[in-house]
Coordinates of C-alpha atoms in Angstrom, one line a residue:
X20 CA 0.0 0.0 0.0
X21 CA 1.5 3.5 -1.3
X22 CA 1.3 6.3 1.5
X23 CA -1.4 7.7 -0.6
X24 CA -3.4 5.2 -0.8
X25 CA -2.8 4.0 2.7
X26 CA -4.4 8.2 3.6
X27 CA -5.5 8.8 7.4
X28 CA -9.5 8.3 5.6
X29 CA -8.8 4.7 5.7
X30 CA -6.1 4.3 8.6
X31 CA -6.9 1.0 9.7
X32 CA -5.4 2.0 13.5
X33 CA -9.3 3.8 13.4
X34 CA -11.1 1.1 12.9
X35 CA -9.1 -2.1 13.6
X36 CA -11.5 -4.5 15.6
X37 CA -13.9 -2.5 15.7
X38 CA -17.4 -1.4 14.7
X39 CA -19.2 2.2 14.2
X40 CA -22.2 3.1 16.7
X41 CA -21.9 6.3 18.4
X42 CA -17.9 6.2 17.3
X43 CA -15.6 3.5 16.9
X44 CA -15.6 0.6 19.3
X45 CA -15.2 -3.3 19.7
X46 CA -18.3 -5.5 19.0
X47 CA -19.7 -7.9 21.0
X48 CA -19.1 -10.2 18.0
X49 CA -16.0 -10.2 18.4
X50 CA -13.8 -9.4 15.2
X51 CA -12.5 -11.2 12.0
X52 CA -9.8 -10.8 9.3
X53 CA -9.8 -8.6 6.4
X54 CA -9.5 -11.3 3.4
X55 CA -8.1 -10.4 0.2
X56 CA -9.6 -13.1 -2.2
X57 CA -7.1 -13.2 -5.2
X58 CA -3.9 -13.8 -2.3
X59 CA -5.9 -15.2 0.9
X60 CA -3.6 -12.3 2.4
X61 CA -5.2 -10.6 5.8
X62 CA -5.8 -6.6 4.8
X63 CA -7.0 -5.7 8.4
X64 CA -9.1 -6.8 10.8
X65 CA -13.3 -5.7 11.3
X66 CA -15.3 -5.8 13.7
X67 CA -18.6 -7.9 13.9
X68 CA -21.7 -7.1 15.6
X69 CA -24.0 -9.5 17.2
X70 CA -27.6 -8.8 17.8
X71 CA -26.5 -7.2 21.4
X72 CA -24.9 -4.4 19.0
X73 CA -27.5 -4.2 16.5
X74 CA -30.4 -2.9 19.7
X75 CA -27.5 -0.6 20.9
X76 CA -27.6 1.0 18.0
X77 CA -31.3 0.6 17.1
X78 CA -31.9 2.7 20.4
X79 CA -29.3 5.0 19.8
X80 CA -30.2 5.8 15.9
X81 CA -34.0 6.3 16.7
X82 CA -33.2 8.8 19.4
X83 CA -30.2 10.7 17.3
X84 CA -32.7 10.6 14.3
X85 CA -35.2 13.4 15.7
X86 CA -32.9 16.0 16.2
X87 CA -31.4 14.8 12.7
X88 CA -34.8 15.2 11.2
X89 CA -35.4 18.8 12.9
X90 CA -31.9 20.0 11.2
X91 CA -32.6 22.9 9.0
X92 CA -32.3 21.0 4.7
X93 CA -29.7 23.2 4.1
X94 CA -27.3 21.7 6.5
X95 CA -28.9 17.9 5.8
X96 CA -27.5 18.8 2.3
X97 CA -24.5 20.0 3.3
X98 CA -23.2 17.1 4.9
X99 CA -24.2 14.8 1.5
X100 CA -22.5 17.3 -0.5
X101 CA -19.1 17.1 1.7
X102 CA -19.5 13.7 1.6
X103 CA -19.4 13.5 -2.2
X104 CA -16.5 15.5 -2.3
X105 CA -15.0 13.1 0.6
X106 CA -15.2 10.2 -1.8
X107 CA -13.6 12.0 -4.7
X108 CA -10.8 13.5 -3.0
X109 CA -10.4 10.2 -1.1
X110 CA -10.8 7.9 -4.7
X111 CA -7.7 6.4 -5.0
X112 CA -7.3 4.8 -1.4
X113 CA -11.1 3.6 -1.7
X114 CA -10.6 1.8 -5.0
X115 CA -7.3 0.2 -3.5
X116 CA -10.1 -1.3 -1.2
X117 CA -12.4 -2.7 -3.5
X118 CA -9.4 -3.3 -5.8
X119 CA -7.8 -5.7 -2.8
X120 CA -11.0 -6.6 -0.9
X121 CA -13.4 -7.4 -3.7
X122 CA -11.2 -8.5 -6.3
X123 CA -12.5 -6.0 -8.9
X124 CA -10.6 -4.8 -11.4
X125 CA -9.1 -0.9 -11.7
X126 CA -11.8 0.7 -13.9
X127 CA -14.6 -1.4 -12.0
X128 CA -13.1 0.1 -8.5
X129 CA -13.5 3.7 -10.5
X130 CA -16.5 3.4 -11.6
X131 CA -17.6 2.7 -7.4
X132 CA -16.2 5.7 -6.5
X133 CA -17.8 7.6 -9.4
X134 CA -21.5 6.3 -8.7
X135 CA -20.9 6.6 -5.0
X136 CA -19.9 10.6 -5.4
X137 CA -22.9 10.9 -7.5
X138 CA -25.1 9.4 -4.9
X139 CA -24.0 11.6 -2.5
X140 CA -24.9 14.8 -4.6
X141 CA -28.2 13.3 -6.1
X142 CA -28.9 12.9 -2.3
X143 CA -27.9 16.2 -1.6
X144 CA -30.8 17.9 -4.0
X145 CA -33.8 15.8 -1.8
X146 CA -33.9 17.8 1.5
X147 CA -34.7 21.4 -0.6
X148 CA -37.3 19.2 -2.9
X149 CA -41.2 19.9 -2.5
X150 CA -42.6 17.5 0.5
X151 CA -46.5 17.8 0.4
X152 CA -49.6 18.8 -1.8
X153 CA -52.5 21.1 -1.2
X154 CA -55.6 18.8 -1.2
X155 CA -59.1 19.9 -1.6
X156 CA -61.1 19.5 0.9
X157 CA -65.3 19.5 1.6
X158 CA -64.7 21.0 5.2
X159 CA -63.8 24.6 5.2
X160 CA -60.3 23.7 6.5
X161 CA -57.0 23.6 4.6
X162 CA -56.3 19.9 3.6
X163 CA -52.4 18.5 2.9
X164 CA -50.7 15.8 2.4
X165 CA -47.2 16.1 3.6
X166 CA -43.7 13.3 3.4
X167 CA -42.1 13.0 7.1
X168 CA -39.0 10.8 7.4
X169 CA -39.9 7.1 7.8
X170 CA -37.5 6.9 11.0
X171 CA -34.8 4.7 11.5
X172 CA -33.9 2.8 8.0
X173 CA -32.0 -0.2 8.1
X174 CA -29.4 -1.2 5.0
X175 CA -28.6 -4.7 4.1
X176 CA -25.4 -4.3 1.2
X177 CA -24.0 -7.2 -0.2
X178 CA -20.2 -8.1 -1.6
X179 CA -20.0 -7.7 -4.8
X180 CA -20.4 -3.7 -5.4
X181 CA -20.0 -3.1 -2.1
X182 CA -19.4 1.0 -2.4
X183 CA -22.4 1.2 -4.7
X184 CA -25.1 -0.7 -3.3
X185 CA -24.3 0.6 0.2
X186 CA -24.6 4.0 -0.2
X187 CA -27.5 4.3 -3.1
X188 CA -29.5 3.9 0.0
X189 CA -27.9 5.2 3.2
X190 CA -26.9 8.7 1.2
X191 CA -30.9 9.5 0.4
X192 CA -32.4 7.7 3.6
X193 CA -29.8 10.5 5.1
X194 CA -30.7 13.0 3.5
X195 CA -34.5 13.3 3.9
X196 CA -34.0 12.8 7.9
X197 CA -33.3 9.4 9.0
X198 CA -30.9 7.5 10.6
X199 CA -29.5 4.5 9.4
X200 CA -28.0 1.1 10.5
X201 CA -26.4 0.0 7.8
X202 CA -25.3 -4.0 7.9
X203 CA -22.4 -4.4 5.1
X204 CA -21.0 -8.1 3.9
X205 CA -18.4 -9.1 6.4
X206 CA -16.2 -10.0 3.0
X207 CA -16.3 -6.7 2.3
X208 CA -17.0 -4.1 5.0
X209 CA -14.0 -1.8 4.5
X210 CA -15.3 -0.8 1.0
X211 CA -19.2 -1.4 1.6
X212 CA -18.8 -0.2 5.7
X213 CA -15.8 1.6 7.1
X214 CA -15.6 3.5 3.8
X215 CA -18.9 5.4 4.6
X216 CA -18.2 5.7 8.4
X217 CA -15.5 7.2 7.7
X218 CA -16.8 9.5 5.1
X219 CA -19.4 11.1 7.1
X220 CA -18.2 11.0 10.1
X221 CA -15.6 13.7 8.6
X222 CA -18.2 14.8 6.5
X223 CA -19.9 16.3 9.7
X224 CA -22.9 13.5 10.1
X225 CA -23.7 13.9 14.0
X226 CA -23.3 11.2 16.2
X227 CA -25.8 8.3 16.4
X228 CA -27.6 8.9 12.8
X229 CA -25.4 6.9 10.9
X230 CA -24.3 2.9 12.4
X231 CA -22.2 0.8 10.6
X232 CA -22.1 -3.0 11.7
X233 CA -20.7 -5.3 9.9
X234 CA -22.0 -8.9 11.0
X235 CA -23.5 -12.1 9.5
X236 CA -26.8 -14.3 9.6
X237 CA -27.6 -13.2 13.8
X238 CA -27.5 -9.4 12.8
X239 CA -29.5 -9.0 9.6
X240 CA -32.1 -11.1 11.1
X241 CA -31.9 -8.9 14.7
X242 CA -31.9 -6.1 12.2
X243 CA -35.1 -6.8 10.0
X244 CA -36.5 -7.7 14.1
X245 CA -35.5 -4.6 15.7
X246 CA -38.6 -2.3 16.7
X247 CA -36.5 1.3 16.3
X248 CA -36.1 0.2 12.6
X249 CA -38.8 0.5 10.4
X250 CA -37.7 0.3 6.8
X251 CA -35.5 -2.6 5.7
X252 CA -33.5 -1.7 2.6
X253 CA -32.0 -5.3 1.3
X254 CA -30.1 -6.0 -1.7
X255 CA -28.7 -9.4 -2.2
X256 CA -30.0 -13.2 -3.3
X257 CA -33.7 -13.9 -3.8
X258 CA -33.4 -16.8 -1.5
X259 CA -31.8 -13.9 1.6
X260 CA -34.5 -11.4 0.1
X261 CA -37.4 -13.8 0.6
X262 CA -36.7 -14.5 4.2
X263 CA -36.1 -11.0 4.6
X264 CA -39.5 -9.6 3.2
X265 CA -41.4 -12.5 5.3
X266 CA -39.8 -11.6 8.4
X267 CA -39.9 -7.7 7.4
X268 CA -43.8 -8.5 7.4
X269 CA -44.0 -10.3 10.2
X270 CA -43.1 -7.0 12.1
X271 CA -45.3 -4.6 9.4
X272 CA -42.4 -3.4 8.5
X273 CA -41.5 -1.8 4.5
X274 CA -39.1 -3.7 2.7
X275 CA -37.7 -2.9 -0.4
X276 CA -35.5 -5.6 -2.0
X277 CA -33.3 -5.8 -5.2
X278 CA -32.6 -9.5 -5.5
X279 CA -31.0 -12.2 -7.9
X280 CA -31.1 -12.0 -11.6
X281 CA -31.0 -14.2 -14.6
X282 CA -30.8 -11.5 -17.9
X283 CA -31.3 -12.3 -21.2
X284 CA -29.7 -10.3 -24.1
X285 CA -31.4 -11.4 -27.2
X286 CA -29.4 -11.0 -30.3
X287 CA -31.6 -10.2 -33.6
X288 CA -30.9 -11.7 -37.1
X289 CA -29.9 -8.1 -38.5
X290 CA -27.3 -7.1 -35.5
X291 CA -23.7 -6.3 -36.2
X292 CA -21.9 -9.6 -34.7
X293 CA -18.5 -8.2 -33.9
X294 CA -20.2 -5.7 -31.3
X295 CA -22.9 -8.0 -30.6
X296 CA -20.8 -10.0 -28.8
X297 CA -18.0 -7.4 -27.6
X298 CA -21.3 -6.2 -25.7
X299 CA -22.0 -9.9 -24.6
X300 CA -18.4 -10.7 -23.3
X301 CA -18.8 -7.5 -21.3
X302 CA -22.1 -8.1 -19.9
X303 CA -21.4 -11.8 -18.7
X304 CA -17.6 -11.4 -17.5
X305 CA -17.6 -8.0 -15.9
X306 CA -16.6 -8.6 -12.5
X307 CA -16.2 -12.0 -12.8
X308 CA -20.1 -12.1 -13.7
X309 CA -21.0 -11.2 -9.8
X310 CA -23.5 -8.7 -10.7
X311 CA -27.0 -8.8 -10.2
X312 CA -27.5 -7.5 -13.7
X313 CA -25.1 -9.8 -15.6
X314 CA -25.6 -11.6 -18.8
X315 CA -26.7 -14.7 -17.8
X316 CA -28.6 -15.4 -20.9
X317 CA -27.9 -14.9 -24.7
X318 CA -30.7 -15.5 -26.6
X319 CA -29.4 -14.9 -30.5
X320 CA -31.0 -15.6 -34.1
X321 CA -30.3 -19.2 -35.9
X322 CA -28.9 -17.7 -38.5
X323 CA -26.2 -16.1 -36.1
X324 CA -25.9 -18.9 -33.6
X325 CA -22.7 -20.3 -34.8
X326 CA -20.4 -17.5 -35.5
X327 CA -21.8 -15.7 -32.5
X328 CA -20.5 -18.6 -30.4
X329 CA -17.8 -19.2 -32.2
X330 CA -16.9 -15.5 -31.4
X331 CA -17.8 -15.4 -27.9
X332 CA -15.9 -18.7 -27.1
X333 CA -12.7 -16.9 -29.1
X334 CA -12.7 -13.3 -26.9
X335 CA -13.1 -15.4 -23.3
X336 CA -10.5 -17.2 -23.9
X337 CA -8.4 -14.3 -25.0
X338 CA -9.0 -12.7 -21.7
X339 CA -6.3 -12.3 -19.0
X340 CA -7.4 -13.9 -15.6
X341 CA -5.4 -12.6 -12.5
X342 CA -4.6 -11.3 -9.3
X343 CA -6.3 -7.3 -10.5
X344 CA -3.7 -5.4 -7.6
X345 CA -0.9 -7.1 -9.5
X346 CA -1.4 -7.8 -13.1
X347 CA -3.6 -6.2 -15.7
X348 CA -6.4 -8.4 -15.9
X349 CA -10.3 -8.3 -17.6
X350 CA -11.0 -10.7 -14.6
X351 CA -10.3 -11.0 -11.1
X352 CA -11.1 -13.8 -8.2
X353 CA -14.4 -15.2 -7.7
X354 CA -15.5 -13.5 -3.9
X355 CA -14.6 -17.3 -2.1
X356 CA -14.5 -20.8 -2.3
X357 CA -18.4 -21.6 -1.9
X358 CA -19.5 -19.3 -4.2
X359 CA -16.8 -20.6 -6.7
X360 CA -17.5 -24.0 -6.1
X361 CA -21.8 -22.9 -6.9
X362 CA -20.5 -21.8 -10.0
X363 CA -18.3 -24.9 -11.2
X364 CA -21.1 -26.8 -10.6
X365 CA -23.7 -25.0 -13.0
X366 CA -21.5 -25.5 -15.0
X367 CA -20.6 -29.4 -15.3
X368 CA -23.8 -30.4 -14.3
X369 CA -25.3 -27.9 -17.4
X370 CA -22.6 -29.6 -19.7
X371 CA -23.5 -33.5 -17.6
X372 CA -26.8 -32.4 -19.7
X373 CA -26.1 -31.9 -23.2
X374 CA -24.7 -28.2 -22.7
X375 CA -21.3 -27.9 -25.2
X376 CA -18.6 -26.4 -23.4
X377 CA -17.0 -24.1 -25.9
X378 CA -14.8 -22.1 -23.7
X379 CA -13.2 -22.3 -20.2
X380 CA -15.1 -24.7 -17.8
X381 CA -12.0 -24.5 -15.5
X382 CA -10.4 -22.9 -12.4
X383 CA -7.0 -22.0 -10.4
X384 CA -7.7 -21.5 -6.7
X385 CA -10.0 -18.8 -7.0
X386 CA -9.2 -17.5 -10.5
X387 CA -12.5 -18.9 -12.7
X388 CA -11.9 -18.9 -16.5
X389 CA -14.7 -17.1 -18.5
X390 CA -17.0 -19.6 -20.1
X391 CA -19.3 -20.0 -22.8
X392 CA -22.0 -22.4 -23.1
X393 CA -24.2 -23.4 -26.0
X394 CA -26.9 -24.9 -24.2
X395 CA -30.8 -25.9 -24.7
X396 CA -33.0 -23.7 -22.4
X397 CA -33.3 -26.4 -20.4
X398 CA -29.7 -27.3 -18.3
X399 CA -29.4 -25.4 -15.2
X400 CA -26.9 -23.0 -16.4
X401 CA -29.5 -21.3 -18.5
X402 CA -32.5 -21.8 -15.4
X403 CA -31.0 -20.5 -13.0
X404 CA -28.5 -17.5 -11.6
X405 CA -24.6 -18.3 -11.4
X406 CA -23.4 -15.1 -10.4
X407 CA -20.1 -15.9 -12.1
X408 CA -18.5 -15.4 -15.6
X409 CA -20.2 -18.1 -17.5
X410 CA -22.1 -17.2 -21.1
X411 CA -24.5 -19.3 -21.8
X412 CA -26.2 -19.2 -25.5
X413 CA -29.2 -20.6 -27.1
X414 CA -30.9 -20.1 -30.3
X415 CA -34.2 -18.7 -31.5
X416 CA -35.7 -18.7 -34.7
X417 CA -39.0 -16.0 -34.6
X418 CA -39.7 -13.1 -32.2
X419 CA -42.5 -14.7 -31.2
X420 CA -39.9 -17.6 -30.1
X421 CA -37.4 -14.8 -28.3
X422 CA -40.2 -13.5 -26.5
X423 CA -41.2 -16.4 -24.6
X424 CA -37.9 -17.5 -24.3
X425 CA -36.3 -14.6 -22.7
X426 CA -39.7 -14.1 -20.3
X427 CA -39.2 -17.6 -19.1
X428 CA -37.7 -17.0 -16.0
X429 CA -39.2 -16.0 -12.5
X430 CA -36.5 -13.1 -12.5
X431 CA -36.6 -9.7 -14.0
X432 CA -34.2 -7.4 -13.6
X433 CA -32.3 -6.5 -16.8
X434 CA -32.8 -7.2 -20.7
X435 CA -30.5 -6.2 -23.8
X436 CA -31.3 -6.1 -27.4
X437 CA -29.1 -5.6 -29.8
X438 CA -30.7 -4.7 -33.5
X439 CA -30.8 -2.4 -36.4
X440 CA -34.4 -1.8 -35.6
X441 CA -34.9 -0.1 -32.1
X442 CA -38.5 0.4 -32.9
X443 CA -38.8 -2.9 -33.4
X444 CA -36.6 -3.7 -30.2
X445 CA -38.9 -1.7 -28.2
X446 CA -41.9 -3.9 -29.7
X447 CA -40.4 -6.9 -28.0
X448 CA -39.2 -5.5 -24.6
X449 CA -43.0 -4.8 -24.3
X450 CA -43.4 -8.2 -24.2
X451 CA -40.9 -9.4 -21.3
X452 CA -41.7 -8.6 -17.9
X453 CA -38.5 -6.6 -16.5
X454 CA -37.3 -3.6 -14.7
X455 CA -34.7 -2.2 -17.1
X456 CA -34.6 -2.3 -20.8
X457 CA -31.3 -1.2 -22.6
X458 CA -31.6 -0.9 -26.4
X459 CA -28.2 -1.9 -28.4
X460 CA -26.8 -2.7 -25.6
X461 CA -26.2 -5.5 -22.8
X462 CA -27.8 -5.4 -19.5
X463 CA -25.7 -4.4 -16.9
X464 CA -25.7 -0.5 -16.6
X465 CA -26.1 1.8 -13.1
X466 CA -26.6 5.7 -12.7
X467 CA -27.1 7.3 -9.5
X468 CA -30.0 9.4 -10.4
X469 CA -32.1 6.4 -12.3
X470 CA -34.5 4.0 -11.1
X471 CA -33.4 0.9 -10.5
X472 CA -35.0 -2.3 -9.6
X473 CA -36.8 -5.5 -10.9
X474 CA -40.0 -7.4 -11.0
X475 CA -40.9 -10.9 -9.9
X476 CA -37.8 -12.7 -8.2
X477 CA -35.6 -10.3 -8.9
X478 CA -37.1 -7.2 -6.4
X479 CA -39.8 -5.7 -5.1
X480 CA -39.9 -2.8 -7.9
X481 CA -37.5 0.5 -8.8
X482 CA -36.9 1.7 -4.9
X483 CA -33.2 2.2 -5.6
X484 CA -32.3 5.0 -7.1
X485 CA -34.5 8.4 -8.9
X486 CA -35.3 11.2 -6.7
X487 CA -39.0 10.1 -6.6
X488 CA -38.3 6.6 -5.5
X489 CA -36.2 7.3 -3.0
X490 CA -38.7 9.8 -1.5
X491 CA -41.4 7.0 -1.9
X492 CA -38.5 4.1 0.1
X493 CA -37.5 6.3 3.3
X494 CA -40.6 9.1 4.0
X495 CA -44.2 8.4 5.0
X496 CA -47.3 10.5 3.6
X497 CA -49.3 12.2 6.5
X498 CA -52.3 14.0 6.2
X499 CA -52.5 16.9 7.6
X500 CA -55.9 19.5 8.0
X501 CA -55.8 23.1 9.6
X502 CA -59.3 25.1 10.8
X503 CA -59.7 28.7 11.9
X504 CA -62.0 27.3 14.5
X505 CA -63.5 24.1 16.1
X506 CA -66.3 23.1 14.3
X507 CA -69.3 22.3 16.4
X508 CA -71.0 18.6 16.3
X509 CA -74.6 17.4 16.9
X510 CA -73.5 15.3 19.9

């Protein structure tokens, strides 16, 4: 680690151990090692809360949260905007972070920092937005309906774009008055956790509004449980996300969830091939595939099918596979073992069933080889998510034919089309039930001041991101009516 990138922001003698409620201190978790996956190398050590640290900082959030609330918007905004700033001047040590701890390559790690800056100022423009409406009214009294913070928000972030998917919903629920508890992936709490502690603690945040605890299974469940808290914010699997919304309900608590993906880019029969599939090899290998958005589905004309995956198969194997702090590389290490392991058997069981392995298939410790699959839409490479950098490919013959095949799936997140005909691209995205459509392009795509989110298994709708959404996610609508004078009543 240079001197630069090794800045006081991220001094590890700050948070080593430890956890951030009400300032830094050890968890009655106990603490665990910084991994880096590409070496196994130790970067630090965290802190880890148990559910004993999640009510400490329940309480403590819900009663920091009122005075929060009461603070004039301009000051509200002027901590997101420093914030913002915070991140940029700080870019280089925080991508060294998700560099080392989340084995993303350089431009991914820049493209964090980018989106989390932007965040930040997005956020910034909610407090000073309009917060009610003038309603008529059949009383002589004046009616309104007016947005009030929700209260205490809490923020379940997962691994793999740890900067991002961590602060697209602690910067807004921050800025329109709450507090927030905010639960990062113990894999990666410096970049998804310390990061933003850090941030707005120098940023100005008072104390108490903002708790960051990093922590497994015991404190996401004592989280979703905790009666201070009552929006849950969870991005992650659809199997996590279902338990979470039941148990969210359980306690008639809001849940927004952005979960699992499986997205198709169909290919038409008059696309350009050569950036057909540079598009393809971006949108399935990016990060090692470990995006919610990835390509996990290429659906592409008959008459292309064989050069396409002739093409594909040629570019994955072409690309460099490495340690990304080291070596310039297109991919870096799959998060662990376990997840690795998920993903190498997708794959032979997809090829034990007919699936023709037509470019990688294999691994080196952690280091998974980008893979292409021509497959029927049957083998479970195609049916279900693999949240790593395999490409599988099937064939279609009509529209009618891509349409049901790229709406069969219980996800719906992301969809790409690549055509000379957008018209006629936007004819058949009418037809598949998703969250995002991208036109000429593949499906994976983020931009702090969009909506994002997906239907069916993959979310509970767009409540990440757009400054309507978020207003809808972390306020609640009261109704409020004002009289000159008590009216008088027959009994």
């Amino acid at each position: 680690m240079t001197d630069t990138q090794a800045g006081q922001l991220l001094d590890d003698a700050r948070w080593r151990g430890q956890v951030f409620s009400d300032g830094w201190h050890e968890a009655h978790g106990g603490a665990a090692p910084v991994r880096e996956p590409a070496t196994g190398d130790a970067l630090g050590e965290i802190g880890l809360a148990d559910a004993e640290d999640v009510a400490r900082a329940g309480r403590s959030a819900a009663s920091a949260q009122r005075e929060w609330a009461a603070t004039p918007f301009q000051e509200r905004a002027a901590v997101l905007r420093r914030a913002g700033e915070l991140i940029e001047q700080n870019a280089e040590q925080i991508q060294w972070w998700i560099v080392r701890e989340a084995g993303s390559i350089p431009p991914k790690a820049q493209l964090e920092t980018h989106v989390a800056a932007q965040e930040c100022f997005e956020a910034a423009a909610l407090p000073s937005r309009p917060y009610g409406l003038l309603l008529p009214s059949e009383q002589p009294r004046t009616s309104m309906a007016r947005r009030r913070p929700a209260g205490v928000v809490g923020v379940i972030a997962p691994f793999n774009v740890p900067l991002i998917l961590s602060i697209r919903s602690v910067a807004p629920a921050l800025a329109l008055g709450n507090a927030v508890v905010l639960k990062p992936d113990p894999r990666t709490a410096v970049c998804g956790g310390v990061v933003l502690a850090r941030v707005f603690e120098e940023a100005g945040l008072p104390a108490g509004v903002l708790h960051v605890l990093p922590g497994g299974a015991e404190a996401g469940a004592a989280l979703v449980a905790d009666p201070n808290v009552r929006v849950i914010s969870f991005t992650g699997s659809t199997a996590a996300g279902r338990k979470v919304g039941e148990a969210a309900g359980k306690y008639l608590k809001r849940v927004h969830l952005e979960l699992g993906g499986n997205s198709a880019m169909v290919v038409l029969d008059d696309a350009d091939l050569e950036l057909a599939v540079g598009a393809a090899a971006f949108g399935s290998f990016l990060h090692q595939g470990q995006i919610c958005m990835t390509t996990g589905r290429h659906l592409v004309h008959e008459s292309l099918l064989g050069d396409y995956v002739d093409a594909l198969a040629a570019k994955a194997e072409a690309l460099p596979v490495g340690d990304p702090a080291r070596d310039q590389v297109a991919l870096g290490p799959i998060i662990d073992a376990a997840q690795r392991d998920k993903i190498h058997e997708l794959v032979t069981s997809s090829v034990d069933g007919g699936a023709k392995l037509a470019a990688g298939g294999t691994y080196e410790e952690l280091f998974y080889r980008p893979t292409v699959l021509q497959a029927e839409p049957d083998v479970p490479a195609w049916t279900q998510e693999i949240f790593g950098p395999v490409a599988p490919v099937s064939g279609f013959s009509t529209l009618d034919d891509a349409a049901r095949l790229a709406a069969d799936t219980e996800y719906g997140l992301s969809l790409g089309i690549i055509t000379r005909d957008p018209l006629a691209a936007l004819q058949l995205a009418d037809r598949i039930p998703t969250g995002i459509v991208h036109i000429n392009d593949q499906t994976v795509s983020d931009e702090a001041h969009i909506p994002f989110g997906g239907v069916g298994a993959s979310g509970t709708g767009s409540r990440f991101g757009g400054a309507d959404a978020n207003v809808e996610a972390f306020t609640e609508t009261q109704w409020v009516t004002m009289r000159s004078d008590v009216p008088v009543y027959p009994f």
